CSV table of C-alpha atoms in Angstrom, one decimal:
chain,number,residue,atom,x,y,z
A,1,MET,CA,43.1,-17.8,2.1
A,2,SER,CA,41.5,-17.9,-1.3
A,3,GLU,CA,38.7,-15.3,-1.9
A,4,TYR,CA,36.7,-18.0,-3.7
A,5,ARG,CA,35.7,-21.6,-3.5
A,6,THR,CA,34.7,-23.9,-6.3
A,7,GLU,CA,31.2,-25.4,-6.3
A,8,SER,CA,29.1,-27.2,-8.9
A,9,ASP,CA,25.6,-27.2,-10.1
A,10,SER,CA,23.9,-29.1,-13.0
A,11,MET,CA,25.7,-26.8,-15.5
A,12,GLY,CA,29.2,-27.3,-14.1
A,13,GLN,CA,31.6,-25.6,-11.8
A,14,MET,CA,31.4,-22.0,-10.5
A,15,GLN,CA,33.6,-19.8,-8.4
A,16,VAL,CA,31.7,-18.7,-5.3
A,17,PRO,CA,32.9,-16.1,-2.8
A,18,ALA,CA,34.6,-18.0,0.0
A,19,GLU,CA,32.5,-16.5,2.8
A,20,ALA,CA,29.1,-16.8,0.9
A,21,MET,CA,26.4,-19.0,2.3
A,22,TYR,CA,25.0,-19.6,-1.2
A,23,GLY,CA,26.3,-21.9,-3.9
A,24,ALA,CA,26.9,-22.4,-7.6
A,25,SER,CA,23.3,-21.7,-8.9
A,26,THR,CA,23.1,-18.4,-7.0
A,27,ALA,CA,26.6,-17.4,-8.1
A,28,ARG,CA,25.7,-18.1,-11.7
A,29,ALA,CA,22.6,-15.9,-11.4
A,30,VAL,CA,24.6,-13.1,-9.9
A,31,GLU,CA,26.7,-13.1,-13.1
A,32,ASN,CA,23.7,-13.4,-15.4
A,33,PHE,CA,21.6,-10.6,-14.0
A,34,PRO,CA,23.7,-7.5,-13.2
A,35,VAL,CA,20.7,-5.2,-13.9
A,36,SER,CA,19.9,-3.1,-10.8
A,37,THR,CA,20.4,-2.6,-7.1
A,38,LEU,CA,16.9,-3.9,-6.4
A,39,ARG,CA,16.7,-7.0,-4.2
A,40,PHE,CA,13.8,-8.9,-2.6
A,41,PRO,CA,12.6,-7.3,0.6
A,42,ARG,CA,12.6,-8.7,4.1
A,43,GLU,CA,8.9,-9.7,4.0
A,44,PHE,CA,9.6,-11.9,0.9
A,45,ILE,CA,12.6,-13.6,2.4
A,46,LYS,CA,10.7,-14.2,5.6
A,47,ALA,CA,7.9,-15.8,3.5
A,48,LEU,CA,10.4,-18.0,1.8
A,49,GLY,CA,11.8,-19.1,5.1
A,50,HIS,CA,8.3,-20.0,6.4
A,51,ILE,CA,7.6,-22.0,3.2
A,52,LYS,CA,10.8,-24.0,3.6
A,53,GLN,CA,10.2,-24.5,7.3
A,54,ALA,CA,6.6,-25.7,6.7
A,55,ALA,CA,7.7,-28.0,3.9
A,56,ALA,CA,10.3,-29.7,6.2
A,57,SER,CA,7.6,-30.2,8.9
A,58,VAL,CA,5.0,-31.5,6.4
A,59,ASN,CA,7.5,-33.8,4.6
A,60,LEU,CA,8.6,-35.2,8.0
A,61,GLY,CA,4.9,-35.8,8.9
A,62,LEU,CA,4.3,-37.5,5.6
A,63,GLY,CA,7.3,-39.8,6.2
A,64,ARG,CA,9.3,-38.4,3.2
A,65,LEU,CA,12.0,-36.6,5.1
A,66,PRO,CA,14.2,-38.1,7.9
A,67,LYS,CA,13.8,-36.5,11.3
A,68,ASN,CA,17.5,-35.4,11.6
A,69,ARG,CA,17.4,-33.6,8.3
A,70,ALA,CA,14.0,-32.0,9.0
A,71,GLU,CA,15.2,-30.7,12.4
A,72,LEU,CA,18.3,-29.2,10.8
A,73,ILE,CA,16.2,-27.5,8.2
A,74,ARG,CA,13.8,-26.1,10.8
A,75,LYS,CA,16.7,-24.7,12.8
A,76,ALA,CA,18.2,-23.0,9.7
A,77,THR,CA,14.9,-21.7,8.5
A,78,ALA,CA,14.1,-20.2,11.9
A,79,GLU,CA,17.2,-18.1,11.5
A,80,MET,CA,16.2,-17.1,8.0
A,81,ILE,CA,12.8,-16.1,9.2
A,82,GLU,CA,14.4,-13.9,11.8
A,83,GLY,CA,16.4,-12.1,9.2
A,84,LYS,CA,19.9,-13.5,10.1
A,85,TRP,CA,20.9,-14.3,6.5
A,86,ASP,CA,19.2,-11.5,4.6
A,87,ASP,CA,22.6,-10.3,3.3
A,88,GLN,CA,23.0,-13.6,1.5
A,89,PHE,CA,20.0,-13.0,-0.8
A,90,VAL,CA,22.0,-11.2,-3.4
A,91,LEU,CA,20.0,-11.6,-6.6
A,92,ASP,CA,18.5,-8.9,-8.7
A,93,ILE,CA,14.8,-8.5,-9.0
A,94,PHE,CA,15.2,-8.6,-12.8
A,95,GLN,CA,16.0,-12.2,-13.2
A,96,THR,CA,14.4,-15.4,-14.4
A,97,GLY,CA,10.7,-14.7,-14.5
A,98,SER,CA,9.7,-17.7,-12.4
A,99,GLY,CA,12.1,-16.6,-9.6
A,100,THR,CA,13.9,-19.9,-9.8
A,101,SER,CA,17.2,-18.2,-9.0
A,102,THR,CA,15.9,-16.8,-5.7
A,103,ASN,CA,14.3,-20.1,-4.8
A,104,MET,CA,17.6,-21.7,-5.3
A,105,ASN,CA,19.3,-18.9,-3.4
A,106,ALA,CA,17.2,-19.9,-0.4
A,107,ASN,CA,17.8,-23.6,-0.9
A,108,GLU,CA,21.5,-23.1,-1.1
A,109,VAL,CA,21.8,-20.8,1.9
A,110,LEU,CA,19.8,-23.2,4.0
A,111,ALA,CA,21.8,-26.2,2.9
A,112,HIS,CA,25.0,-24.4,3.7
A,113,ARG,CA,23.7,-23.4,7.2
A,114,CYS,CA,22.6,-27.0,7.8
A,115,ALA,CA,26.2,-28.1,7.0
A,116,GLN,CA,27.5,-25.6,9.6
A,117,LEU,CA,25.0,-26.8,12.2
A,118,SER,CA,26.0,-30.4,11.7
A,119,SER,CA,28.9,-32.1,9.9
A,120,LYS,CA,27.3,-35.5,10.4
A,121,VAL,CA,24.0,-35.0,8.5
A,122,SER,CA,24.0,-34.2,4.8
A,123,VAL,CA,21.2,-31.9,3.6
A,124,HIS,CA,20.8,-31.3,-0.1
A,125,PRO,CA,19.4,-28.0,-1.4
A,126,ASN,CA,17.2,-29.7,-4.0
A,127,ASP,CA,16.5,-33.2,-2.7
A,128,ASP,CA,15.8,-32.1,0.9
A,129,ILE,CA,15.1,-28.4,1.3
A,130,ASN,CA,13.2,-28.2,-2.0
A,131,MET,CA,11.4,-31.5,-1.5
A,132,GLY,CA,7.9,-31.5,-2.9
A,133,GLN,CA,8.3,-28.0,-4.3
A,134,SER,CA,9.0,-26.1,-7.5
A,135,SER,CA,10.0,-22.5,-7.9
A,136,ASN,CA,6.8,-22.3,-9.9
A,137,ASP,CA,4.6,-22.8,-6.8
A,138,VAL,CA,7.1,-21.5,-4.1
A,139,ILE,CA,7.4,-18.0,-5.5
A,140,PRO,CA,3.7,-17.4,-6.1
A,141,THR,CA,3.1,-18.7,-2.6
A,142,ALA,CA,5.7,-16.3,-1.1
A,143,ILE,CA,4.1,-13.4,-2.9
A,144,HIS,CA,0.7,-14.2,-1.4
A,145,LEU,CA,2.2,-14.8,2.1
A,146,ALA,CA,4.2,-11.6,2.1
A,147,ALA,CA,1.5,-9.4,0.6
A,148,THR,CA,-1.1,-10.7,3.1
A,149,ASP,CA,1.2,-10.3,6.0
A,150,LEU,CA,2.0,-6.7,5.1
A,151,LEU,CA,-1.6,-5.9,4.4
A,152,LEU,CA,-2.9,-7.1,7.8
A,153,ALA,CA,0.1,-6.2,10.0
A,154,ASP,CA,1.1,-2.9,8.5
A,155,LEU,CA,-1.0,-1.2,5.8
A,156,ILE,CA,-4.5,-1.7,7.2
A,157,PRO,CA,-3.5,-0.7,10.7
A,158,ALA,CA,-1.9,2.5,9.2
A,159,LEU,CA,-5.0,3.3,7.3
A,160,LYS,CA,-7.1,2.8,10.3
A,161,GLN,CA,-4.9,5.2,12.3
A,162,LEU,CA,-5.4,7.8,9.5
A,163,HIS,CA,-9.1,7.1,9.5
A,164,VAL,CA,-9.4,7.7,13.3
A,165,GLU,CA,-7.5,11.0,13.0
A,166,LEU,CA,-9.8,12.2,10.2
A,167,VAL,CA,-12.9,11.2,12.0
A,168,LYS,CA,-11.7,13.1,15.1
A,169,LYS,CA,-10.8,16.2,13.0
A,170,ALA,CA,-14.2,16.1,11.2
A,171,LYS,CA,-16.1,16.1,14.6
A,172,ALA,CA,-13.9,18.8,16.0
A,173,ASN,CA,-14.7,21.1,13.0
A,174,ASP,CA,-18.3,20.2,12.5
A,175,THR,CA,-19.4,23.8,13.4
A,176,VAL,CA,-16.8,25.6,11.3
A,177,ILE,CA,-18.8,26.8,8.3
A,178,LYS,CA,-16.8,27.6,5.2
A,179,ILE,CA,-17.5,28.1,1.5
A,180,GLY,CA,-17.8,25.1,-0.6
A,181,ARG,CA,-16.1,24.9,-4.0
A,182,THR,CA,-17.0,23.1,-7.2
A,183,HIS,CA,-14.8,23.5,-10.3
A,184,LEU,CA,-12.5,25.4,-7.9
A,185,MET,CA,-15.2,28.1,-8.0
A,186,ASP,CA,-17.3,29.4,-5.1
A,187,ALA,CA,-20.3,27.2,-4.3
A,188,THR,CA,-22.7,27.0,-1.4
A,189,PRO,CA,-21.5,26.7,2.3
A,190,ILE,CA,-20.3,23.5,3.9
A,191,THR,CA,-18.7,22.8,7.2
A,192,LEU,CA,-15.0,21.9,7.4
A,193,GLY,CA,-16.2,18.9,9.3
A,194,GLN,CA,-18.4,17.8,6.5
A,195,GLU,CA,-15.5,18.2,4.0
A,196,ILE,CA,-13.1,16.2,6.2
A,197,SER,CA,-15.8,13.5,6.7
A,198,GLY,CA,-15.6,12.9,3.0
A,199,TRP,CA,-11.9,12.2,3.3
A,200,ALA,CA,-12.5,9.9,6.2
A,201,ARG,CA,-15.0,7.9,4.2
A,202,GLN,CA,-12.6,7.6,1.3
A,203,VAL,CA,-10.0,6.0,3.7
A,204,GLU,CA,-12.7,3.8,5.3
A,205,LEU,CA,-13.8,2.5,1.9
A,206,GLY,CA,-10.2,1.9,0.9
A,207,ILE,CA,-9.8,-0.4,3.9
A,208,GLN,CA,-12.9,-2.3,2.9
A,209,ARG,CA,-11.6,-2.6,-0.7
A,210,LEU,CA,-8.3,-4.1,0.5
A,211,GLU,CA,-10.1,-6.5,2.9
A,212,SER,CA,-12.3,-7.6,0.0
A,213,CYS,CA,-9.2,-9.1,-1.7
A,214,LEU,CA,-8.3,-11.4,1.2
A,215,PRO,CA,-10.3,-14.5,0.0
A,216,ARG,CA,-8.2,-14.5,-3.2
A,217,ILE,CA,-4.8,-13.4,-1.9
A,218,THR,CA,-4.9,-16.0,0.9
A,219,GLU,CA,-5.1,-18.8,-1.6
A,220,LEU,CA,-1.7,-20.5,-1.9
A,221,ALA,CA,-0.2,-22.1,-5.0
A,222,GLN,CA,2.0,-24.5,-3.0
A,223,GLY,CA,1.3,-28.1,-4.0
A,224,GLY,CA,1.1,-27.5,-7.7
A,225,THR,CA,4.9,-28.0,-8.3
A,226,ALA,CA,6.0,-27.4,-11.9
A,227,VAL,CA,2.8,-26.9,-13.9
A,228,GLY,CA,0.0,-27.3,-11.4
A,229,THR,CA,-0.3,-31.1,-11.5
A,230,GLY,CA,1.5,-31.7,-8.3
A,231,LEU,CA,4.1,-34.0,-9.8
A,232,ASN,CA,6.8,-35.2,-7.3
A,233,THR,CA,4.9,-34.1,-4.2
A,234,HIS,CA,2.4,-35.8,-1.9
A,235,ALA,CA,-1.3,-35.4,-2.6
A,236,GLU,CA,-1.8,-33.8,0.9
A,237,PHE,CA,1.2,-31.5,0.7
A,238,GLY,CA,-0.6,-28.4,-0.5
A,239,ALA,CA,-3.3,-28.6,2.1
A,240,ARG,CA,-0.9,-29.4,4.9
A,241,ILE,CA,1.4,-26.5,3.9
A,242,ALA,CA,-1.5,-24.1,4.0
A,243,MET,CA,-2.5,-25.3,7.5
A,244,GLN,CA,1.0,-25.0,8.8
A,245,LEU,CA,1.5,-21.5,7.3
A,246,SER,CA,-1.9,-20.5,8.8
A,247,ARG,CA,-0.5,-21.4,12.2
A,248,ASP,CA,2.8,-19.7,11.6
A,249,TYR,CA,1.3,-16.4,10.5
A,250,GLY,CA,-1.9,-16.4,12.5
A,251,ILE,CA,-3.8,-15.8,9.2
A,252,LYS,CA,-6.2,-18.3,7.6
A,253,PHE,CA,-4.6,-19.5,4.3
A,254,ASN,CA,-6.0,-22.1,2.0
A,255,GLU,CA,-4.6,-24.3,-0.7
A,256,ALA,CA,-5.5,-22.9,-4.2
A,257,SER,CA,-8.8,-24.4,-5.4
A,258,ASN,CA,-7.2,-24.6,-8.9
A,259,HIS,CA,-3.4,-25.0,-9.1
A,260,PHE,CA,-3.4,-24.3,-12.8
A,261,GLU,CA,-4.9,-20.9,-12.3
A,262,ALA,CA,-2.7,-20.2,-9.3
A,263,GLN,CA,0.5,-20.7,-11.3
A,264,ALA,CA,-0.4,-19.7,-14.8
A,265,ALA,CA,-1.9,-16.4,-13.6
A,266,GLN,CA,-1.4,-13.8,-10.9
A,267,ASP,CA,-4.9,-12.2,-10.9
A,268,ALA,CA,-5.1,-12.0,-7.1
A,269,ALA,CA,-1.9,-9.9,-7.0
A,270,VAL,CA,-3.2,-7.7,-9.8
A,271,GLU,CA,-6.5,-7.3,-8.0
A,272,LEU,CA,-4.8,-6.3,-4.8
A,273,SER,CA,-2.6,-3.9,-6.7
A,274,GLY,CA,-5.6,-2.3,-8.2
A,275,GLN,CA,-7.1,-1.7,-4.8
A,276,LEU,CA,-3.8,-0.3,-3.6
A,277,LYS,CA,-4.0,2.1,-6.6
A,278,THR,CA,-7.5,3.1,-5.6
A,279,VAL,CA,-6.3,3.9,-2.1
A,280,ALA,CA,-3.5,5.9,-3.6
A,281,VAL,CA,-5.9,7.9,-5.8
A,282,SER,CA,-8.1,8.6,-2.7
A,283,LEU,CA,-5.1,9.8,-0.7
A,284,VAL,CA,-3.9,12.1,-3.5
A,285,LYS,CA,-7.4,13.7,-3.3
A,286,VAL,CA,-7.0,14.2,0.4
A,287,ALA,CA,-3.5,15.5,0.2
A,288,ASN,CA,-4.4,17.9,-2.6
A,289,ASP,CA,-7.4,19.2,-0.7
A,290,VAL,CA,-5.2,19.8,2.3
A,291,ARG,CA,-2.7,21.7,0.2
A,292,LEU,CA,-5.4,23.9,-1.4
A,293,LEU,CA,-7.1,24.7,1.8
A,294,ASN,CA,-3.8,25.5,3.5
A,295,ALA,CA,-2.6,27.7,0.6
A,296,GLY,CA,-1.4,31.1,1.7
A,297,PRO,CA,-1.1,31.9,4.5
A,298,ARG,CA,-2.2,35.4,3.4
A,299,CYS,CA,-2.7,35.3,-0.3
A,300,GLY,CA,-4.4,31.9,-0.8
A,301,LEU,CA,-7.5,30.2,0.6
A,302,GLY,CA,-5.9,29.9,4.0
A,303,GLU,CA,-8.9,28.2,5.6
A,304,ILE,CA,-6.8,25.7,7.5
A,305,THR,CA,-3.2,25.6,8.8
A,306,VAL,CA,-1.2,22.4,8.8
A,307,PRO,CA,1.7,21.9,11.2
A,308,SER,CA,5.0,23.5,10.3
A,309,VAL,CA,7.6,20.8,10.2
A,310,GLN,CA,10.6,22.4,8.4
A,311,PRO,CA,11.7,25.5,6.6
A,312,GLY,CA,10.1,25.8,3.2
A,313,SER,CA,12.6,27.7,1.2
A,314,SER,CA,16.3,28.3,0.9
A,315,ILE,CA,15.8,31.8,-0.4
A,316,MET,CA,12.4,33.0,1.1
A,317,PRO,CA,12.8,33.5,4.9
A,318,GLY,CA,9.8,32.4,6.9
A,319,LYS,CA,8.2,30.3,4.1
A,320,VAL,CA,6.6,27.0,5.3
A,321,ASN,CA,5.3,24.4,2.8
A,322,PRO,CA,2.8,21.5,3.2
A,323,VAL,CA,5.6,19.0,2.8
A,324,ILE,CA,3.9,16.1,4.4
A,325,ALA,CA,1.0,16.2,2.0
A,326,GLU,CA,3.5,16.6,-0.8
A,327,SER,CA,5.4,13.5,0.3
A,328,LEU,CA,2.1,11.5,0.5
A,329,ALA,CA,1.2,12.6,-3.0
A,330,GLN,CA,4.6,11.4,-4.4
A,331,VAL,CA,4.2,8.0,-2.7
A,332,CYS,CA,0.8,7.7,-4.4
A,333,ALA,CA,2.3,8.5,-7.7
A,334,GLN,CA,4.8,5.7,-7.2
A,335,VAL,CA,2.0,3.3,-6.2
A,336,ILE,CA,0.0,4.2,-9.3
A,337,GLY,CA,3.1,3.5,-11.4
A,338,ASN,CA,3.7,0.2,-9.6
A,339,ASP,CA,0.2,-0.8,-10.5
A,340,ALA,CA,0.9,-0.3,-14.2
A,341,ALA,CA,4.0,-2.5,-13.9
A,342,ILE,CA,2.0,-5.2,-12.0
A,343,SER,CA,-0.8,-5.0,-14.5
A,344,PHE,CA,1.6,-5.6,-17.4
A,345,ALA,CA,3.4,-8.3,-15.5
A,346,GLY,CA,0.1,-10.0,-14.6
A,347,ALA,CA,-0.8,-10.1,-18.3
A,348,SER,CA,2.4,-12.1,-18.9
A,349,GLY,CA,1.0,-15.5,-17.9
A,350,LEU,CA,2.3,-17.6,-20.8
A,351,LEU,CA,0.5,-21.0,-21.0
A,352,ASP,CA,1.2,-22.7,-17.6
A,353,LEU,CA,3.2,-20.1,-15.7
A,354,ASN,CA,3.4,-16.3,-15.2
A,355,VAL,CA,7.0,-15.3,-16.0
A,356,MET,CA,7.2,-11.9,-14.3
A,357,LEU,CA,6.8,-13.1,-10.7
A,358,PRO,CA,9.8,-11.1,-9.3
A,359,VAL,CA,8.6,-7.8,-10.7
A,360,ILE,CA,5.1,-8.5,-9.3
A,361,ALA,CA,6.6,-9.3,-5.9
A,362,HIS,CA,8.8,-6.2,-5.8
A,363,ASN,CA,6.2,-3.7,-6.8
A,364,LEU,CA,3.3,-5.1,-4.8
A,365,LEU,CA,5.2,-5.2,-1.6
A,366,GLU,CA,6.8,-1.8,-2.2
A,367,SER,CA,3.3,-0.3,-2.7
A,368,GLU,CA,2.1,-1.8,0.5
A,369,ARG,CA,5.1,-0.6,2.5
A,370,LEU,CA,5.0,2.9,1.0
A,371,LEU,CA,1.3,3.4,1.6
A,372,ALA,CA,1.6,2.2,5.2
A,373,SER,CA,4.5,4.5,6.0
A,374,ALA,CA,3.0,7.5,4.2
A,375,SER,CA,-0.4,7.1,5.8
A,376,ARG,CA,1.0,6.9,9.3
A,377,MET,CA,3.2,9.9,8.6
A,378,PHE,CA,0.2,11.9,7.2
A,379,ALA,CA,-1.9,11.0,10.2
A,380,GLU,CA,0.7,12.0,12.8
A,381,LYS,CA,2.4,14.9,11.2
A,382,CYS,CA,-0.4,16.6,9.3
A,383,ILE,CA,-3.9,15.6,10.1
A,384,GLU,CA,-3.5,15.4,13.9
A,385,GLY,CA,-2.2,19.0,14.1
A,386,LEU,CA,-4.4,20.5,11.4
A,387,THR,CA,-6.4,23.6,12.6
A,388,ALA,CA,-9.2,25.6,11.2
A,389,ASN,CA,-8.9,29.4,10.5
A,390,THR,CA,-12.4,30.2,11.5
A,391,GLU,CA,-12.3,33.9,10.9
A,392,ARG,CA,-11.0,33.4,7.3
A,393,CYS,CA,-13.7,30.8,6.7
A,394,ALA,CA,-16.4,33.3,7.8
A,395,GLU,CA,-15.0,36.1,5.7
A,396,GLN,CA,-15.0,33.9,2.6
A,397,ILE,CA,-18.6,32.9,3.1
A,398,GLU,CA,-19.8,36.4,3.4
A,399,TRP,CA,-17.8,37.5,0.4
A,400,SER,CA,-19.0,34.7,-1.9
A,401,MET,CA,-21.6,35.4,-4.6
A,402,SER,CA,-22.8,31.9,-4.2
A,403,MET,CA,-24.7,32.9,-1.1
A,404,VAL,CA,-27.4,34.1,-3.5
A,405,THR,CA,-28.3,30.4,-4.2
A,406,SER,CA,-30.5,30.3,-1.1
A,407,LEU,CA,-32.5,33.3,-2.5
A,408,ALA,CA,-33.3,31.7,-5.8
A,409,PRO,CA,-36.3,29.6,-4.6
A,410,VAL,CA,-37.9,32.9,-3.3
A,411,ILE,CA,-36.9,35.5,-5.9
A,412,GLY,CA,-36.3,33.2,-8.9
A,413,TYR,CA,-33.2,32.0,-10.7
A,414,ASP,CA,-32.9,34.9,-13.2
A,415,ARG,CA,-33.1,37.7,-10.6
A,416,ALA,CA,-30.8,35.8,-8.2
A,417,SER,CA,-28.3,35.4,-11.1
A,418,LYS,CA,-28.5,39.1,-11.9
A,419,ILE,CA,-27.8,40.0,-8.2
A,420,ALA,CA,-24.8,37.7,-8.1
A,421,LYS,CA,-23.2,39.2,-11.2
A,422,GLN,CA,-23.9,42.8,-10.0
A,423,ALA,CA,-22.3,42.0,-6.6
A,424,VAL,CA,-19.1,40.9,-8.4
A,425,ALA,CA,-19.1,43.8,-10.7
A,426,GLU,CA,-19.6,46.3,-7.9
A,427,GLY,CA,-17.3,44.6,-5.4
A,428,LYS,CA,-20.2,44.2,-2.9
A,429,THR,CA,-21.5,41.2,-0.9
A,430,VAL,CA,-24.8,39.7,-1.9
A,431,ARG,CA,-26.2,40.8,1.5
A,432,GLN,CA,-25.2,44.5,0.9
A,433,LEU,CA,-26.7,44.6,-2.6
A,434,CYS,CA,-30.0,42.9,-1.4
A,435,GLU,CA,-30.3,45.4,1.4
A,436,GLU,CA,-29.7,48.3,-1.0
A,437,GLN,CA,-32.3,47.1,-3.4
A,438,ASP,CA,-34.8,46.1,-0.7
A,439,VAL,CA,-35.1,42.7,-2.2
A,440,MET,CA,-37.1,41.4,0.8
A,441,PRO,CA,-37.7,42.1,4.4
A,442,LEU,CA,-34.5,42.2,6.4
A,443,ALA,CA,-35.6,39.4,8.7
A,444,ASP,CA,-36.2,37.1,5.8
A,445,LEU,CA,-33.0,38.1,4.2
A,446,LYS,CA,-31.1,37.4,7.4
A,447,ARG,CA,-32.7,34.0,7.7
A,448,LEU,CA,-32.0,33.0,4.1
A,449,LEU,CA,-28.5,34.2,4.1
A,450,ASP,CA,-27.6,32.4,7.3
A,451,PRO,CA,-25.0,29.9,6.2
A,452,ALA,CA,-26.0,27.5,8.9
A,453,THR,CA,-29.4,27.0,7.1
A,454,MET,CA,-27.6,25.9,3.9
A,455,LEU,CA,-25.8,22.9,5.3
A,456,HIS,CA,-28.6,20.3,5.0
A,457,PRO,CA,-31.6,19.6,2.7
A,458,ASN,CA,-34.6,21.8,3.2
A,459,ARG,CA,-36.8,20.6,6.0
């Protein structure tokens, strides 16, 4: 048996691997773009399958596609949606900026599968499977479908899981009083619960920011064809596609209100990426706080302990590191970098088409997947098992010179400042020095230096 077969496209003949489901256009692109090992992810291929399936149904309903061809396409696309032919999507992310090669990859795989399903009905990759479509509206639509699906099915649920764990931990530690820190220097007391509640609110606001993008990311470019005019498709095609995809995904999608914007720009993807970056920035803050508070266990802050999940050193026996928080921080670095790539790509809308669609698709979906996985990991393997070191927290409070802050309204800022500096110089606590100097009656001193009275505004 020959290892190759000969197929043709509009540019001539091509040698295609004998067992490949794709055809000449895809084989040509394989040769043209040997750049990386990066390929379109499962969510994107699934979205392409849904688009092709919806198009077949809509074109059948509009009387443009015969029933026998539509039924074959729907059978083939059902398999594609399930992931049966993912190994046939062989093209590099760094390809034609419109993603035309990957659109044709899908068309050819589906046409080949239709031929396998029936030798009596001929299904053409362009005339039938791509009917009423252009790569210029298919690929932007697939980006929005896949990004919305990942957002609602994976990322937001993962962030909600993390939020729930943070809220639980904040409530559980609401009475654990510790020293606050500003500029990494001692400040006035705070509870560990109050500190963690700030982390929880960051995650909660991140969820709200992501949800705020939904009205734009659920607009679909499908129906604009080549440049947004809808040439070679039915006037109702875009609206019907949106309705069908809404049923398929269980998510409300709408036809783009302006097809020229939907294809010439990718602002909705840039907006979503920006909010993903904001979530990443929030999570870095949380991860770094956990690492700082956990530092030690004996020679650092040591106010909390995170679960031990693996040995921390190949040379220092017994060392355990906050590796889950470190992993999360690295994910966030990648997401922030992805946003820079997406921002540059989003600025590459040249006249009537953005020509960096594959890079936007890859980076946007990667950011969503990474944040979802890392958030779930952080919730389960770090926050859930986080414990307070209450004795250490109490020691730090008593030793801090910032305890003098509560005395300032009574004895004045200048005298309080002098006491704080003297306490540091002499290695004494503020309480010890005030007692030695008989600054005020002991009952008043005890009341003012009670850290529990410093946790809220004066009443």
